[in-house]
C-alpha cells in the first residue's frame, strides 16, 4: 500500500548509494552530515520507521545493505519499548530549530479526555445505532468541532462533512487503491487545533492520491510526519483527526472494519469509552454487515478489556478466546486487533480496534501479526501524543478564558452600585458571553426556607436574557415574577446543595440547563441559586449542553455572587446601624442639652469675680456651693483666661456647652461627677493663673485644650474602673480595648463640641481645630493612672534638671499630661475637712465596685475596694499618697515653685491620715497593723530626710 512521498524514496535511494558503508559506520551523526537534501520532518526521525513499516521491504535501509541491516531492524522489532522511548524523544525535535516549538506539556494526574468528546453526526454505511453501553454520553455531550475562535470551548463543528460517508472524497473504496500523502508541509503550530494564524480546512485528515511508494516499503510514514510537522494546523476537528487515523491504519493493515473510542470520565470518576468513530466497514465485505448489535456488543467488550488492562488484544481466532463469549451470529468476526491509545505519561486516552485482516485480493481473512500490532501501536502512540497536546492546549485556553471572566467579575464587585440587584445583574451579564447561555437566573430563597424539599421556596429572582444582534449580543434584565419561571431545577439544587448539569430533549427542541448553589462562606448555607439555560452553538442556531468548563465558570460566579450577597448584607447592616446611631445621637443630644430657659438664665446672669468665687485659691472647695454658681465659676475661668475673646467663642454657645457638660455627668456616681470635674478644672486654672511661666510655655491653643479637657475628663463616668469594664466584657471594652473609660470620655466630649448650639470651637481654623482636638484627646487619656505610671519616670528626670527647655513638643505634651494628673488628684491637697469628705465619697464608690466583683465574678476584690478593709482606710490613704500623689506634686513644685501649695496640702493630709493610723493602732494593735505603722513611720522619716 503506497504511503511515502516520492522525494523521501529518492532520498533513501541516494543515502543508500552514497554511504555504502558498513552498518557500524552508518550512525545517526554521520548520516546527518550527508549533503543530500532531506524533506522537512524526515530528517532526524531516524531508523524508527524502517523496521515498523517495511518488515519485508526490498528497499535498502539506512543502516547499510545486506544482512546486518536486517539484523538491526529485527532487533528493533523485538524491542518495542526502546522503539517507543526513542520515538518520544525524537518527536519533539521533528520540526527542527527553525520551526515553532510544539505545545508545552503540563503535568496531569488523569487521562480524562472528556472535553474532546462532543456531539457529532455520523453517517454510517449500513451501520445500526450503537447501544448506550458504548455510547456513554447523552445527546448534549457528543462530539463537537474545534472552533477557530479562541472563545469557543468545544471541539467539533456541526458543519463538518459527514464522517466516513460513502460519497466522501476519502471513502474506503477509493482509499483501497490510493496512495497516501497530505496537502500541507507547514510546521506544527503551538496552538495546533485552531491557530488563528493558519488556514482552517474542513476536510478530514485522510490519504490522498499521490505518486508514492507503499507505506510498508519505505522508512517514513507521511501520516505521522504530517501530524508532527503541522497537519493539525489546518485540521478542523478531533473527529477528523481520528477519522484520518482510522482510515490510514485500516488501509495500512488491510482491515475490514475499524472503530475508535476515546476515554471519558463518568460522574463517579471512572474511565469509560466514548465512541468517536463508529465501527465502519473499510473493505467490500462478502459476508455481510459486521456492525450488527451482537457484533457491537463484542467490540465493546474487547475494547473495554483493552481499556482495563492497558495492553493490546490480538485475537488470531476470536471464537477460541475464553475471555469473550461468541455465538454463531458472531462468526463473521474472525480476527481482532485492538490497541490502547496512550498519552506521553502512559495513561490510556482511547482504544482502536480492527476486525478481520484481508489477505490479498481474494478477500479471505488473515491473522494480524506481531508486526501489525507494533505498527498499529506506534501509530496510536503518535495519535495519543497529539490528542494529549490538544487537550493540554484546550485546558490552557479555557483557563485563560476563566481567568479573564474572574477578573471582570472582580472588577464588577469592586465597583460601587446603587443596589444589590444591579450588582448581581452585572455579574451575570459578565459570565453569559463566556458560556453562551441564553438565559441566566439567580434565585434568592425566602428566609423561612427549610431543608425539606416540599417546604423550600424562593422570594424573588433576577432574570437576564441574551439577544443576538447580528455578530454581537445584547443582555437585558427582564422583570419576571417568580411564578413565571420554572423553579424545579433550582429547588433540587437548593435541597441537594450541589451543582446540577442536565439536558432535556424533545421532538421540538433541546433544553440544556446548569444550576449551582451560592453559599455563605461563614455558615455554608445556600443563600441563592444561579441557573444558566440554553447554551447556543457557535456555528448554528441549535442548542447544546454545558460542559465542565461552563460548570467551573458558574461555580466561580456563585462564589462572587456569595461575596456580593454578603457584601450587600453587610452594607445593609452598616446602613441600618448608622441610621440607628444617628437616631441615638439625636435622642442623646436632645436629652443632654440643657433647657433653653437654663441657657438663657446663665447667659443673662452676672458672673461673679474670681475673688468672690475663690477660684484662684489652691484650697478651693465646691462643698456647699450652689449649682448655679458652679456653672458661673466655669464661665468665669474662661473669661478670666481671655479664651472667649481670643477664640471668638459665642457667649451663648459657651453657656449651652457648660450646661451640657454638667448634664453629661451622672449624679448617681458618688465621686466622679460634675463637682469633681469643676474641682479639676479649678486646680488647672489656679496653676495657670499662679504661674506666669506656664502661660509662657503653653500657647493660647494649649491653654484652651487643657481647660476643655479638665471639664470633660470624666464625662459619663460609671463609678467603676477600667479593669472592671474589661472583666465584665462591657461594650466599652469591646469598642476601645484599652483606656476604655478615658476614650469614652473623649468621644462624648467630641459629641458635645459638635452638638448644635454647643460648638465653641467653630471660630477656629480647620488646622487649629484638628490641633486642639488632638491635644484634648491626649490630655484626657493622660488621666488614666496606668498612663501616668508609664510616663512619670521621664517627668521626674526632667524635674531634677536645673533648667528645662520646654520648646520640644514632646516635653510640652509630657508636661500637659502631668498637669492633668495633678489636677485630677488635687482632692488630696484640699483642706482636711474637704479631704475627709472626698475620701469617704471615693471609698463608697470603690466599695460598691468591690461588692459587684464579689457577686458577679466570685472573687475577692483588692484591698482598696474590699468593704471588709474599711477600718484600714487611713493606712490605704497613706500608701496612696506615698506611691502616687506625693512624688508627682514634689516634681511639679520643683519645676514651678508657685505650685508648692499643692505639695504642702498633700503633706498636711498625709500627716492627718498618719495620725489616724496611730490612733487606730492604739485601740487595736494587730500584727499586721503594727507592721503597717512601722512602715508608714519609716516612709515619713524618709520623706523628711529627702526634704
XYZ file of N, CA and C in Angstrom, residues 499-676:
534
model
N -23.923 21.181 42.426
C -24.166 21.616 41.050
C -24.956 20.573 40.284
N -25.924 21.036 39.471
C -26.770 20.169 38.660
C -26.589 20.560 37.201
N -26.179 19.595 36.367
C -25.991 19.812 34.933
C -26.838 18.787 34.201
N -27.776 19.255 33.409
C -28.704 18.332 32.774
C -29.163 18.903 31.446
N -29.770 18.024 30.631
C -30.359 18.452 29.368
C -31.650 17.675 29.159
N -32.613 18.335 28.584
C -33.895 17.722 28.294
C -34.142 17.839 26.795
N -34.370 16.715 26.146
C -34.603 16.717 24.701
C -36.040 16.320 24.408
N -36.607 16.949 23.449
C -37.946 16.611 22.976
C -37.942 16.671 21.462
N -39.076 16.399 20.872
C -39.140 16.422 19.408
C -38.949 17.826 18.866
N -39.335 18.820 19.656
C -39.238 20.197 19.165
C -37.847 20.794 19.388
N -37.271 20.579 20.572
C -36.036 21.287 20.885
C -35.241 20.529 21.933
N -34.033 21.036 22.174
C -33.155 20.523 23.228
C -32.969 21.634 24.253
N -33.179 21.320 25.513
C -33.049 22.315 26.577
C -31.888 21.917 27.471
N -30.846 22.734 27.502
C -29.695 22.472 28.367
C -29.756 23.422 29.551
N -29.347 22.915 30.712
C -29.511 23.694 31.933
C -28.445 23.298 32.930
N -27.967 24.285 33.680
C -26.982 24.036 34.725
C -27.306 24.954 35.907
N -27.331 24.379 37.104
C -27.644 25.120 38.332
C -26.510 24.933 39.328
N -26.216 25.985 40.062
C -25.137 25.929 41.049
C -25.579 26.670 42.308
N -25.353 26.085 43.494
C -25.734 26.784 44.726
C -24.740 27.881 45.081
N -25.239 28.946 45.661
C -24.413 30.048 46.166
C -24.396 29.929 47.685
N -23.205 29.788 48.250
C -23.090 29.522 49.677
C -22.590 30.754 50.424
N -22.967 30.794 51.677
C -22.412 31.777 52.597
C -21.112 31.208 53.157
N -20.020 31.978 53.037
C -18.709 31.471 53.451
C -18.684 31.050 54.908
N -19.347 31.799 55.756
C -19.264 31.538 57.187
C -20.159 30.378 57.608
N -21.401 30.409 57.179
C -22.353 29.407 57.641
C -22.501 28.217 56.712
N -21.961 28.314 55.477
C -22.092 27.264 54.475
C -23.546 27.048 54.054
N -24.428 27.957 54.397
C -25.819 27.849 53.974
C -25.954 28.320 52.534
N -26.924 27.737 51.824
C -27.197 28.162 50.454
C -28.057 29.417 50.525
N -27.524 30.517 50.022
C -28.231 31.797 50.110
C -28.802 32.215 48.753
N -28.493 31.452 47.696
C -29.056 31.728 46.373
C -28.719 30.552 45.457
N -29.333 30.541 44.282
C -29.057 29.514 43.270
C -28.889 30.223 41.937
N -27.761 29.965 41.260
C -27.501 30.529 39.931
C -27.866 29.484 38.884
N -28.579 29.880 37.862
C -29.010 28.948 36.821
C -28.718 29.528 35.444
N -28.039 28.737 34.591
C -27.837 29.065 33.183
C -28.670 28.101 32.351
N -29.266 28.600 31.281
C -30.134 27.742 30.475
C -29.925 28.036 28.997
N -29.993 26.959 28.217
C -29.958 27.025 26.758
C -28.642 27.598 26.233
N -27.655 26.742 26.147
C -26.371 27.145 25.576
C -26.467 27.087 24.062
N -26.162 28.180 23.422
C -26.261 28.251 21.968
C -24.982 27.788 21.311
N -25.140 27.065 20.209
C -23.974 26.648 19.436
C -23.373 27.856 18.736
N -22.055 27.833 18.594
C -21.379 28.982 17.998
C -21.652 29.098 16.505
N -21.843 27.956 15.861
C -21.927 27.977 14.396
C -23.331 27.712 13.872
N -24.311 27.589 14.748
C -25.667 27.336 14.284
C -26.638 27.848 15.335
N -27.908 27.723 15.008
C -28.953 28.163 15.937
C -29.358 27.068 16.903
N -28.718 25.913 16.813
C -29.090 24.817 17.689
C -28.528 25.028 19.097
N -29.090 24.291 20.052
C -28.648 24.341 21.439
C -27.796 23.131 21.747
N -26.897 23.276 22.672
C -26.027 22.188 23.063
C -25.879 22.178 24.580
N -25.190 21.181 25.063
C -25.075 21.008 26.514
C -23.940 21.863 27.077
N -24.066 22.207 28.346
C -22.992 22.895 29.051
C -21.920 21.877 29.434
N -20.642 22.251 29.240
C -19.545 21.338 29.557
C -18.974 21.659 30.932
N -17.902 20.958 31.285
C -17.343 21.127 32.631
C -16.687 22.492 32.807
N -16.229 23.111 31.699
C -15.701 24.468 31.817
C -16.809 25.449 32.174
N -17.973 25.239 31.592
C -19.122 26.070 31.953
C -19.486 25.872 33.420
N -19.403 24.631 33.891
C -19.682 24.351 35.301
C -18.723 25.137 36.199
N -17.440 25.095 35.847
C -16.456 25.809 36.669
C -16.712 27.305 36.661
N -17.044 27.859 35.496
C -17.325 29.290 35.432
C -18.550 29.644 36.267
N -19.577 28.811 36.204
C -20.761 29.083 37.003
C -20.460 28.948 38.493
N -19.640 27.978 38.870
C -19.257 27.848 40.277
C -18.435 29.058 40.727
N -17.577 29.551 39.829
C -16.843 30.788 40.164
C -17.808 31.960 40.335
N -18.793 32.035 39.432
C -19.794 33.091 39.556
C -20.537 32.972 40.873
N -20.817 31.744 41.291
C -21.538 31.554 42.553
C -20.714 32.053 43.730
N -19.395 31.869 43.655
C -18.537 32.379 44.736
C -18.631 33.909 44.801
N -18.542 34.562 43.631
C -18.618 36.018 43.611
C -20.013 36.498 43.988
N -21.036 35.736 43.583
C -22.391 36.108 43.989
C -22.533 35.997 45.502
N -21.913 34.965 46.085
C -21.928 34.834 47.536
C -21.261 36.018 48.201
N -20.118 36.430 47.667
C -19.450 37.612 48.206
C -20.317 38.859 48.037
N -20.972 38.960 46.876
C -21.830 40.113 46.642
C -23.004 40.130 47.613
N -23.595 38.944 47.846
C -24.701 38.874 48.795
C -24.245 39.268 50.198
N -23.091 38.729 50.608
C -22.580 39.083 51.936
C -22.213 40.562 52.002
N -21.649 41.061 50.907
C -21.317 42.494 50.868
C -22.584 43.337 50.973
N -23.615 42.944 50.230
C -24.873 43.694 50.283
C -25.487 43.625 51.672
N -25.438 42.436 52.273
C -25.971 42.304 53.622
C -25.169 43.138 54.616
N -23.835 43.124 54.455
C -23.002 43.928 55.352
C -23.291 45.417 55.181
N -23.449 45.844 53.919
C -23.776 47.254 53.669
C -25.118 47.602 54.276
N -26.081 46.685 54.110
C -27.400 46.941 54.671
C -27.345 47.045 56.192
N -26.616 46.118 56.817
C -26.478 46.152 58.269
C -25.766 47.430 58.705
N -24.716 47.800 57.954
C -23.981 49.022 58.289
C -24.863 50.250 58.179
N -25.656 50.296 57.117
C -26.538 51.443 56.942
C -27.583 51.491 58.041
N -28.104 50.316 58.402
C -29.092 50.294 59.475
C -28.474 50.746 60.801
N -27.250 50.276 61.062
C -26.591 50.682 62.301
C -26.228 52.155 62.286
N -25.824 52.646 61.125
C -25.525 54.072 61.029
C -26.777 54.895 61.308
N -27.887 54.455 60.722
C -29.138 55.167 60.984
C -29.521 55.070 62.458
N -29.295 53.884 63.052
C -29.600 53.712 64.474
C -28.727 54.619 65.337
N -27.452 54.734 64.975
C -26.550 55.614 65.728
C -26.987 57.065 65.607
N -27.398 57.450 64.382
C -27.852 58.822 64.206
C -29.091 59.109 65.051
N -29.997 58.133 65.096
C -31.197 58.327 65.927
C -30.802 58.416 67.399
N -29.896 57.531 67.833
C -29.443 57.551 69.226
C -28.768 58.871 69.566
N -27.937 59.352 68.658
C -27.261 60.622 68.898
C -28.258 61.773 68.954
N -29.278 61.685 68.120
C -30.301 62.732 68.147
C -31.043 62.733 69.487
N -31.389 61.535 69.962
C -32.061 61.430 71.261
C -31.133 61.904 72.376
N -29.849 61.469 72.307
C -28.890 61.876 73.328
C -28.695 63.384 73.333
N -28.583 63.951 72.144
C -28.394 65.404 72.062
C -29.583 66.145 72.655
N -30.779 65.603 72.421
C -31.966 66.265 72.963
C -31.977 66.217 74.494
N -31.658 65.051 75.044
C -31.765 64.892 76.495
C -30.549 65.467 77.229
N -29.409 65.505 76.565
C -28.224 66.012 77.251
C -28.139 67.528 77.175
N -28.767 68.118 76.181
C -28.717 69.576 76.028
C -29.608 70.247 77.084
N -29.081 71.276 77.663
C -29.821 71.991 78.714
C -31.059 72.654 78.150
N -31.981 72.851 79.013
C -33.214 73.527 78.611
C -32.919 74.962 78.196
N -33.699 75.446 77.281
C -33.480 76.800 76.764
C -33.578 77.839 77.879
N -34.459 77.602 78.853
C -34.599 78.541 79.962
C -33.339 78.593 80.810
N -32.704 77.417 81.036
C -31.461 77.390 81.807
C -30.340 78.097 81.059
N -30.315 77.914 79.755
C -29.276 78.568 78.953
C -29.451 80.080 79.005
N -30.672 80.518 78.873
C -30.933 81.952 78.885
C -30.630 82.554 80.257
N -30.943 81.793 81.336
C -30.670 82.288 82.692
C -29.182 82.460 82.926
N -28.391 81.479 82.485
C -26.940 81.590 82.650
C -26.379 82.694 81.778
N -26.949 82.846 80.591
C -26.462 83.875 79.673
C -26.730 85.279 80.231
N -27.828 85.425 80.923
C -28.194 86.748 81.455
C -27.651 86.994 82.860
N -27.109 85.963 83.520
C -26.625 86.108 84.901
C -25.350 86.946 84.932
N -25.181 87.637 86.052
C -23.939 88.384 86.264
C -22.913 87.445 86.870
N -21.810 87.250 86.171
C -20.809 86.279 86.585
C -19.959 86.881 87.695
N -19.876 86.231 88.872
C -19.062 86.766 89.976
C -17.597 86.810 89.607
N -16.870 87.591 90.353
C -15.429 87.712 90.102
C -14.705 86.495 90.654
N -13.417 86.367 90.256
C -12.615 85.236 90.720
C -12.391 85.330 92.222
N -12.325 86.547 92.741
C -12.082 86.718 94.169
C -13.289 86.246 94.981
N -14.493 86.637 94.529
C -15.684 86.233 95.273
C -15.929 84.733 95.185
N -15.543 84.158 94.069
C -15.701 82.707 93.921
C -14.537 81.929 94.530
N -13.437 82.617 94.818
C -12.261 81.996 95.449
C -11.636 80.902 94.570
N -11.762 81.066 93.253
C -11.248 80.021 92.351
C -9.757 80.169 92.057
N -9.128 81.241 92.565
C -7.680 81.346 92.420
C -6.942 80.608 93.521
N -7.653 80.213 94.553
C -7.042 79.552 95.701
C -6.896 78.056 95.427
N -5.682 77.509 95.721
C -5.469 76.087 95.544
C -6.338 75.258 96.500
N -6.809 75.907 97.577
C -7.627 75.194 98.554
C -9.123 75.392 98.294
N -9.469 75.783 97.060
C -10.872 75.989 96.706
C -11.668 74.702 96.946
N -12.880 74.899 97.468
C -13.778 73.770 97.694
C -15.152 74.132 97.175
N -15.754 73.241 96.437
C -17.104 73.468 95.929
C -18.162 72.931 96.893
N -17.691 72.461 98.050
C -18.628 71.912 99.030
C -19.599 73.001 99.493
N -20.885 72.753 99.335
C -21.903 73.714 99.716
C -22.125 74.805 98.700
N -21.403 74.791 97.549
C -21.568 75.811 96.520
C -22.840 75.517 95.729
N -23.734 76.495 95.545
C -24.964 76.272 94.777
C -24.639 75.843 93.343
N -25.544 75.099 92.753
C -25.317 74.555 91.402
C -25.170 75.667 90.371
N -25.940 76.726 90.516
C -25.821 77.834 89.568
C -24.438 78.455 89.612
N -23.869 78.553 90.832
C -22.538 79.158 90.949
C -21.447 78.262 90.361
N -21.668 76.947 90.322
C -20.647 76.058 89.708
C -20.515 76.352 88.217
N -21.627 76.560 87.532
C -21.560 76.883 86.097
C -21.026 78.297 85.882
N -21.421 79.223 86.771
C -20.913 80.588 86.639
C -19.410 80.638 86.899
N -18.929 79.806 87.869
C -17.484 79.746 88.116
C -16.746 79.241 86.889
N -17.342 78.290 86.167
C -16.723 77.780 84.937
C -16.646 78.882 83.880
N -17.735 79.601 83.708
C -17.736 80.710 82.746
C -16.664 81.739 83.129
N -16.560 82.020 84.430
C -15.585 82.995 84.898
C -14.171 82.567 84.539
N -13.841 81.274 84.680
C -12.479 80.806 84.351
C -12.177 81.035 82.875
N -13.127 80.798 81.991
C -12.905 81.027 80.553
C -12.776 82.520 80.253
N -13.567 83.316 80.950
C -13.476 84.755 80.724
C -12.169 85.318 81.260
N -11.769 84.847 82.431
C -10.574 85.404 83.060
C -9.305 84.990 82.327
N -9.346 83.858 81.649
C -8.193 83.421 80.833
C -8.227 84.016 79.431
N -9.238 84.896 79.171
C -9.376 85.560 77.861
C -9.584 84.554 76.710
N -10.096 83.373 77.001
C -10.329 82.382 75.948
C -11.515 82.765 75.078
N -12.520 83.380 75.671
C -13.697 83.794 74.902
C -13.308 84.853 73.880
N -12.493 85.793 74.298
C -12.098 86.862 73.395
C -11.115 86.370 72.337
N -10.131 85.558 72.754
C -9.068 85.146 71.826
C -9.587 84.230 70.722
N -10.602 83.403 71.008
C -11.052 82.400 70.026
C -12.469 82.650 69.534
N -12.935 83.893 69.736
C -14.237 84.290 69.204
C -15.335 83.293 69.575
N -15.357 82.910 70.829
C -16.359 81.952 71.286
C -17.674 82.690 71.524
N -18.717 82.202 70.894
C -20.033 82.780 71.099
C -20.456 82.549 72.548
N -20.893 83.617 73.197
C -21.166 83.527 74.643
C -22.338 82.583 74.926
N -23.373 82.638 74.115
C -24.494 81.724 74.320
C -24.070 80.278 74.103
N -23.237 80.049 73.087
C -22.735 78.698 72.852
C -21.914 78.218 74.029
N -21.128 79.130 74.653
C -20.337 78.749 75.821
C -21.248 78.366 76.988
N -22.320 79.144 77.181
C -23.252 78.827 78.276
C -23.926 77.474 78.039
N -24.376 77.227 76.795
C -25.013 75.940 76.489
C -24.031 74.791 76.641
N -22.779 75.019 76.197
C -21.762 73.967 76.298
C -21.492 73.610 77.763
N -21.337 74.618 78.643
C -21.066 74.357 80.060
C -22.221 73.585 80.691
N -23.452 74.015 80.411
C -24.604 73.326 80.980
C -24.742 71.896 80.437
N -24.404 71.715 79.164
C -24.487 70.378 78.563
C -23.432 69.455 79.162
N -22.211 69.986 79.394
C -21.164 69.175 80.021
C -21.604 68.768 81.432
N -22.219 69.702 82.149
C -22.689 69.371 83.503
C -23.720 68.244 83.459
N -24.625 68.271 82.463
C -25.635 67.214 82.340
C -25.027 65.898 81.879
N -23.805 65.952 81.316
C -23.151 64.724 80.862
C -22.604 63.881 81.993
N -22.517 64.407 83.207
C -22.039 63.636 84.363
C -23.236 63.007 85.084
N -23.027 61.812 85.607
C -24.100 61.088 86.295
C -24.131 61.497 87.773
N -25.292 61.957 88.210
C -25.435 62.370 89.602
C -25.413 61.189 90.562
N -25.681 59.978 90.040
C -25.719 58.796 90.904
C -24.336 58.315 91.303
N -23.331 58.804 90.654
C -21.958 58.399 90.969
C -21.467 59.258 92.135
N -20.993 58.653 93.227
C -20.634 59.437 94.429
C -19.522 60.447 94.209
N -18.456 60.068 93.529
C -17.292 60.953 93.451
C -17.057 61.500 92.049
N -17.020 60.606 91.002
C -16.684 61.052 89.646
C -17.915 61.694 88.995
N -18.238 62.874 89.472
C -19.402 63.607 88.974
C -18.995 65.032 88.587
N -20.002 65.916 88.424
C -19.735 67.280 87.975
C -18.879 68.049 88.976
N -19.081 67.819 90.241
C -18.285 68.527 91.240
C -16.803 68.186 91.116
N -16.508 66.923 90.840
C -15.110 66.537 90.633
C -14.560 67.210 89.378
